[in-house]
mmCIF file of the C-alpha atoms, coordinates in Angstrom:
data_MODEL
# 
_entry.id   MODEL 
# 
loop_
_atom_site.group_PDB 
_atom_site.id 
_atom_site.type_symbol 
_atom_site.label_atom_id 
_atom_site.label_alt_id 
_atom_site.label_comp_id 
_atom_site.label_asym_id 
_atom_site.label_entity_id 
_atom_site.label_seq_id 
_atom_site.pdbx_PDB_ins_code 
_atom_site.Cartn_x 
_atom_site.Cartn_y 
_atom_site.Cartn_z 
_atom_site.occupancy 
_atom_site.B_iso_or_equiv 
_atom_site.pdbx_formal_charge 
_atom_site.auth_seq_id 
_atom_site.auth_comp_id 
_atom_site.auth_asym_id 
_atom_site.auth_atom_id 
_atom_site.pdbx_PDB_model_num 
ATOM 1   C CA . MET A 1 1   ? 0.015   -0.190 -0.182  1.00 0.00 ? 1   MET A CA 1 
ATOM 2   C CA . ILE A 1 2   ? 2.713   2.490  0.887   1.00 0.00 ? 2   ILE A CA 1 
ATOM 3   C CA . ARG A 1 3   ? 4.379   1.457  -2.370  1.00 0.00 ? 3   ARG A CA 1 
ATOM 4   C CA . VAL A 1 4   ? 1.309   2.112  -4.456  1.00 0.00 ? 4   VAL A CA 1 
ATOM 5   C CA . ALA A 1 5   ? 0.739   5.494  -2.372  1.00 0.00 ? 5   ALA A CA 1 
ATOM 6   C CA . GLN A 1 6   ? 4.249   6.748  -3.004  1.00 0.00 ? 6   GLN A CA 1 
ATOM 7   C CA . ALA A 1 7   ? 4.173   5.167  -6.938  1.00 0.00 ? 7   ALA A CA 1 
ATOM 8   C CA . GLU A 1 8   ? 0.837   7.686  -7.067  1.00 0.00 ? 8   GLU A CA 1 
ATOM 9   C CA . ARG A 1 9   ? 2.538   10.707 -5.712  1.00 0.00 ? 9   ARG A CA 1 
ATOM 10  C CA . ARG A 1 10  ? 5.063   10.173 -8.000  1.00 0.00 ? 10  ARG A CA 1 
ATOM 11  C CA . GLU A 1 11  ? 2.766   9.789  -10.707 1.00 0.00 ? 11  GLU A CA 1 
ATOM 12  C CA . ALA A 1 12  ? 0.808   13.043 -9.623  1.00 0.00 ? 12  ALA A CA 1 
ATOM 13  C CA . GLU A 1 13  ? 3.830   14.985 -9.128  1.00 0.00 ? 13  GLU A CA 1 
ATOM 14  C CA . GLU A 1 14  ? 5.106   14.183 -12.627 1.00 0.00 ? 14  GLU A CA 1 
ATOM 15  C CA . HIS A 1 15  ? 1.743   14.880 -14.100 1.00 0.00 ? 15  HIS A CA 1 
ATOM 16  C CA . ARG A 1 16  ? 1.955   18.609 -12.068 1.00 0.00 ? 16  ARG A CA 1 
ATOM 17  C CA . ARG A 1 17  ? 5.618   19.066 -13.248 1.00 0.00 ? 17  ARG A CA 1 
ATOM 18  C CA . ALA A 1 18  ? 4.302   18.134 -16.779 1.00 0.00 ? 18  ALA A CA 1 
ATOM 19  C CA . MET A 1 19  ? 0.988   20.525 -16.547 1.00 0.00 ? 19  MET A CA 1 
ATOM 20  C CA . GLU A 1 20  ? 3.662   23.628 -15.325 1.00 0.00 ? 20  GLU A CA 1 
ATOM 21  C CA . LEU A 1 21  ? 5.539   22.564 -18.332 1.00 0.00 ? 21  LEU A CA 1 
ATOM 22  C CA . PHE A 1 22  ? 2.848   22.497 -20.387 1.00 0.00 ? 22  PHE A CA 1 
ATOM 23  C CA . ARG A 1 23  ? 1.373   26.156 -19.202 1.00 0.00 ? 23  ARG A CA 1 
ATOM 24  C CA . ALA A 1 24  ? 5.252   27.622 -19.441 1.00 0.00 ? 24  ALA A CA 1 
ATOM 25  C CA . GLU A 1 25  ? 5.330   26.464 -22.805 1.00 0.00 ? 25  GLU A CA 1 
ATOM 26  C CA . GLU A 1 26  ? 1.884   28.319 -23.551 1.00 0.00 ? 26  GLU A CA 1 
ATOM 27  C CA . VAL A 1 27  ? 2.855   31.488 -22.216 1.00 0.00 ? 27  VAL A CA 1 
ATOM 28  C CA . PHE A 1 28  ? 5.875   31.420 -24.261 1.00 0.00 ? 28  PHE A CA 1 
ATOM 29  C CA . ARG A 1 29  ? 3.844   30.707 -27.139 1.00 0.00 ? 29  ARG A CA 1 
ATOM 30  C CA . GLN A 1 30  ? 1.397   33.274 -26.506 1.00 0.00 ? 30  GLN A CA 1 
ATOM 31  C CA . LYS A 1 31  ? 4.226   35.776 -25.854 1.00 0.00 ? 31  LYS A CA 1 
ATOM 32  C CA . ARG A 1 32  ? 6.119   35.282 -28.923 1.00 0.00 ? 32  ARG A CA 1 
ATOM 33  C CA . GLN A 1 33  ? 2.707   35.293 -31.090 1.00 0.00 ? 33  GLN A CA 1 
ATOM 34  C CA . GLN A 1 34  ? 2.126   38.922 -29.299 1.00 0.00 ? 34  GLN A CA 1 
ATOM 35  C CA . GLU A 1 35  ? 5.891   39.890 -30.252 1.00 0.00 ? 35  GLU A CA 1 
ATOM 36  C CA . LEU A 1 36  ? 5.437   38.746 -33.741 1.00 0.00 ? 36  LEU A CA 1 
ATOM 37  C CA . LEU A 1 37  ? 2.007   40.596 -34.019 1.00 0.00 ? 37  LEU A CA 1 
ATOM 38  C CA . LEU A 1 38  ? 3.671   43.716 -32.720 1.00 0.00 ? 38  LEU A CA 1 
ATOM 39  C CA . LEU A 1 39  ? 6.817   43.178 -35.309 1.00 0.00 ? 39  LEU A CA 1 
ATOM 40  C CA . LYS A 1 40  ? 4.551   42.921 -37.840 1.00 0.00 ? 40  LYS A CA 1 
ATOM 41  C CA . GLY A 1 41  ? 2.591   45.797 -37.285 1.00 0.00 ? 41  GLY A CA 1 
ATOM 42  C CA . LEU A 1 42  ? 6.346   47.650 -36.866 1.00 0.00 ? 42  LEU A CA 1 
ATOM 43  C CA . ILE A 1 43  ? 7.258   46.385 -40.450 1.00 0.00 ? 43  ILE A CA 1 
ATOM 44  C CA . GLU A 1 44  ? 4.024   47.130 -41.786 1.00 0.00 ? 44  GLU A CA 1 
ATOM 45  C CA . ALA A 1 45  ? 4.107   51.016 -40.562 1.00 0.00 ? 45  ALA A CA 1 
ATOM 46  C CA . GLU A 1 46  ? 7.901   51.306 -41.785 1.00 0.00 ? 46  GLU A CA 1 
ATOM 47  C CA . GLU A 1 47  ? 7.227   49.795 -45.179 1.00 0.00 ? 47  GLU A CA 1 
ATOM 48  C CA . VAL A 1 48  ? 4.354   52.265 -45.428 1.00 0.00 ? 48  VAL A CA 1 
ATOM 49  C CA . ARG A 1 49  ? 6.852   55.104 -44.490 1.00 0.00 ? 49  ARG A CA 1 
ATOM 50  C CA . VAL A 1 50  ? 9.422   54.053 -46.959 1.00 0.00 ? 50  VAL A CA 1 
ATOM 51  C CA . ARG A 1 51  ? 6.596   53.962 -49.638 1.00 0.00 ? 51  ARG A CA 1 
ATOM 52  C CA . ARG A 1 52  ? 5.503   57.415 -49.122 1.00 0.00 ? 52  ARG A CA 1 
ATOM 53  C CA . LEU A 1 53  ? 9.118   58.691 -48.904 1.00 0.00 ? 53  LEU A CA 1 
ATOM 54  C CA . GLU A 1 54  ? 10.020  56.868 -52.185 1.00 0.00 ? 54  GLU A CA 1 
ATOM 55  C CA . GLU A 1 55  ? 6.735   58.412 -53.907 1.00 0.00 ? 55  GLU A CA 1 
ATOM 56  C CA . ALA A 1 56  ? 7.275   62.221 -52.255 1.00 0.00 ? 56  ALA A CA 1 
ATOM 57  C CA . ALA A 1 57  ? 10.984  61.361 -53.571 1.00 0.00 ? 57  ALA A CA 1 
ATOM 58  C CA . ARG A 1 58  ? 9.602   60.307 -57.077 1.00 0.00 ? 58  ARG A CA 1 
ATOM 59  C CA . ASN A 1 59  ? 7.081   63.549 -57.006 1.00 0.00 ? 59  ASN A CA 1 
ATOM 60  C CA . TRP A 1 60  ? 9.657   66.098 -56.026 1.00 0.00 ? 60  TRP A CA 1 
ATOM 61  C CA . ILE A 1 61  ? 12.131  64.843 -59.124 1.00 0.00 ? 61  ILE A CA 1 
ATOM 62  C CA . GLN A 1 62  ? 9.100   64.689 -61.111 1.00 0.00 ? 62  GLN A CA 1 
ATOM 63  C CA . ALA A 1 63  ? 8.026   68.485 -60.233 1.00 0.00 ? 63  ALA A CA 1 
ATOM 64  C CA . LYS A 1 64  ? 11.487  69.664 -60.866 1.00 0.00 ? 64  LYS A CA 1 
ATOM 65  C CA . GLN A 1 65  ? 11.533  67.825 -64.391 1.00 0.00 ? 65  GLN A CA 1 
ATOM 66  C CA . ILE A 1 66  ? 8.230   69.709 -65.381 1.00 0.00 ? 66  ILE A CA 1 
ATOM 67  C CA . ARG A 1 67  ? 9.748   72.893 -64.123 1.00 0.00 ? 67  ARG A CA 1 
ATOM 68  C CA . GLU A 1 68  ? 12.983  72.529 -66.427 1.00 0.00 ? 68  GLU A CA 1 
ATOM 69  C CA . TYR A 1 69  ? 10.756  71.848 -69.606 1.00 0.00 ? 69  TYR A CA 1 
ATOM 70  C CA . VAL A 1 70  ? 8.192   74.767 -69.005 1.00 0.00 ? 70  VAL A CA 1 
ATOM 71  C CA . ILE A 1 71  ? 11.461  76.794 -68.703 1.00 0.00 ? 71  ILE A CA 1 
ATOM 72  C CA . ALA A 1 72  ? 13.305  75.462 -71.690 1.00 0.00 ? 72  ALA A CA 1 
ATOM 73  C CA . LEU A 1 73  ? 9.707   75.280 -73.762 1.00 0.00 ? 73  LEU A CA 1 
ATOM 74  C CA . VAL A 1 74  ? 9.785   78.926 -73.057 1.00 0.00 ? 74  VAL A CA 1 
ATOM 75  C CA . ARG A 1 75  ? 13.084  80.015 -73.896 1.00 0.00 ? 75  ARG A CA 1 
ATOM 76  C CA . PHE A 1 76  ? 12.574  78.026 -76.911 1.00 0.00 ? 76  PHE A CA 1 
ATOM 77  C CA . LYS A 1 77  ? 9.218   79.876 -77.917 1.00 0.00 ? 77  LYS A CA 1 
ATOM 78  C CA . THR A 1 78  ? 10.892  83.405 -76.691 1.00 0.00 ? 78  THR A CA 1 
ATOM 79  C CA . VAL A 1 79  ? 13.717  82.618 -79.336 1.00 0.00 ? 79  VAL A CA 1 
ATOM 80  C CA . GLN A 1 80  ? 11.334  81.507 -81.999 1.00 0.00 ? 80  GLN A CA 1 
ATOM 81  C CA . GLY A 1 81  ? 9.836   85.765 -81.304 1.00 0.00 ? 81  GLY A CA 1 
ATOM 82  C CA . GLU A 1 82  ? 6.859   84.422 -79.084 1.00 0.00 ? 82  GLU A CA 1 
ATOM 83  C CA . LYS A 1 83  ? 6.415   86.912 -75.856 1.00 0.00 ? 83  LYS A CA 1 
ATOM 84  C CA . LEU A 1 84  ? 6.034   85.598 -72.481 1.00 0.00 ? 84  LEU A CA 1 
ATOM 85  C CA . GLU A 1 85  ? 3.345   87.769 -70.948 1.00 0.00 ? 85  GLU A CA 1 
ATOM 86  C CA . ILE A 1 86  ? 0.717   87.236 -68.300 1.00 0.00 ? 86  ILE A CA 1 
ATOM 87  C CA . GLY A 1 87  ? -2.142  87.581 -70.214 1.00 0.00 ? 87  GLY A CA 1 
ATOM 88  C CA . ASN A 1 88  ? -1.018  85.469 -73.638 1.00 0.00 ? 88  ASN A CA 1 
ATOM 89  C CA . SER A 1 89  ? -1.325  82.008 -74.167 1.00 0.00 ? 89  SER A CA 1 
ATOM 90  C CA . LEU A 1 90  ? 2.567   81.253 -73.500 1.00 0.00 ? 90  LEU A CA 1 
ATOM 91  C CA . GLY A 1 91  ? 2.263   83.051 -70.273 1.00 0.00 ? 91  GLY A CA 1 
ATOM 92  C CA . LYS A 1 92  ? -1.146  81.403 -69.005 1.00 0.00 ? 92  LYS A CA 1 
ATOM 93  C CA . TRP A 1 93  ? 0.453   77.874 -70.268 1.00 0.00 ? 93  TRP A CA 1 
ATOM 94  C CA . ALA A 1 94  ? 3.774   78.423 -68.403 1.00 0.00 ? 94  ALA A CA 1 
ATOM 95  C CA . LEU A 1 95  ? 1.902   79.771 -65.388 1.00 0.00 ? 95  LEU A CA 1 
ATOM 96  C CA . TRP A 1 96  ? -0.748  76.505 -65.482 1.00 0.00 ? 96  TRP A CA 1 
ATOM 97  C CA . ALA A 1 97  ? 2.325   74.077 -65.963 1.00 0.00 ? 97  ALA A CA 1 
ATOM 98  C CA . MET A 1 98  ? 4.036   75.606 -63.133 1.00 0.00 ? 98  MET A CA 1 
ATOM 99  C CA . ASP A 1 99  ? 0.991   75.197 -60.885 1.00 0.00 ? 99  ASP A CA 1 
ATOM 100 C CA . GLN A 1 100 ? 0.861   71.524 -61.480 1.00 0.00 ? 100 GLN A CA 1 
ATOM 101 C CA . ALA A 1 101 ? 4.418   71.190 -60.811 1.00 0.00 ? 101 ALA A CA 1 
ATOM 102 C CA . ASP A 1 102 ? 3.673   72.671 -57.479 1.00 0.00 ? 102 ASP A CA 1 
ATOM 103 C CA . ARG A 1 103 ? 0.513   70.537 -57.256 1.00 0.00 ? 103 ARG A CA 1 
ATOM 104 C CA . ILE A 1 104 ? 3.069   67.381 -57.300 1.00 0.00 ? 104 ILE A CA 1 
ATOM 105 C CA . ASP A 1 105 ? 5.508   68.725 -55.236 1.00 0.00 ? 105 ASP A CA 1 
ATOM 106 C CA . PRO A 1 106 ? 5.714   67.624 -51.480 1.00 0.00 ? 106 PRO A CA 1 
ATOM 107 C CA . LEU A 1 107 ? 7.721   70.516 -50.811 1.00 0.00 ? 107 LEU A CA 1 
ATOM 108 C CA . ALA A 1 108 ? 5.462   73.377 -52.340 1.00 0.00 ? 108 ALA A CA 1 
ATOM 109 C CA . PRO A 1 109 ? 1.964   74.679 -51.091 1.00 0.00 ? 109 PRO A CA 1 
ATOM 110 C CA . THR A 1 110 ? -0.478  73.227 -53.504 1.00 0.00 ? 110 THR A CA 1 
ATOM 111 C CA . PRO A 1 111 ? -2.791  75.641 -55.602 1.00 0.00 ? 111 PRO A CA 1 
ATOM 112 C CA . PRO A 1 112 ? -5.839  74.830 -56.284 1.00 0.00 ? 112 PRO A CA 1 
ATOM 113 C CA . SER A 1 113 ? -7.005  73.311 -59.168 1.00 0.00 ? 113 SER A CA 1 
ATOM 114 C CA . VAL A 1 114 ? -10.689 72.443 -61.128 1.00 0.00 ? 114 VAL A CA 1 
ATOM 115 C CA . LEU A 1 115 ? -9.402  68.670 -60.607 1.00 0.00 ? 115 LEU A CA 1 
ATOM 116 C CA . ASP A 1 116 ? -10.191 69.239 -56.755 1.00 0.00 ? 116 ASP A CA 1 
ATOM 117 C CA . ARG A 1 117 ? -13.892 69.391 -57.534 1.00 0.00 ? 117 ARG A CA 1 
ATOM 118 C CA . LYS A 1 118 ? -13.790 66.140 -59.313 1.00 0.00 ? 118 LYS A CA 1 
ATOM 119 C CA . GLY A 1 119 ? -15.684 64.298 -56.381 1.00 0.00 ? 119 GLY A CA 1 
ATOM 120 C CA . GLU A 1 120 ? -18.595 66.829 -57.084 1.00 0.00 ? 120 GLU A CA 1 
ATOM 121 C CA . LEU A 1 121 ? -19.338 64.712 -60.391 1.00 0.00 ? 121 LEU A CA 1 
ATOM 122 C CA . PRO A 1 122 ? -22.409 61.999 -60.009 1.00 0.00 ? 122 PRO A CA 1 
ATOM 123 C CA . ARG A 1 123 ? -20.732 58.587 -60.933 1.00 0.00 ? 123 ARG A CA 1 
ATOM 124 C CA . PRO A 1 124 ? -21.513 57.176 -64.239 1.00 0.00 ? 124 PRO A CA 1 
ATOM 125 C CA . ASN A 1 125 ? -23.958 53.995 -63.854 1.00 0.00 ? 125 ASN A CA 1 
ATOM 126 C CA . TRP A 1 126 ? -22.076 51.408 -65.914 1.00 0.00 ? 126 TRP A CA 1 
# 
């Protein structure tokens, strides 16, 4: 009877240790899962920041290219004898094109555009 009782105690102790180990492993798995979810969120946020930075840099370069193009075109037209004045077609186009460059440039204030009102139009029923 004593041996049976000792064997039962050993089995109970082994079972208790196994349960403690299982609980500890489960806590570890849950903590690891939380760490991975946090890491995933940090990675996704960083990827968004990187994409925004790359997009801003591309937009800045595109705005710079548009400005350089406008200047080159105005020089070309003035060499051909066309005058650059605020009221004439070249002047109006140059101002419009520079505004478009500003709309793209992340470092410049964005001038208003008729395109800002696009959302006011009803959507077509296709």
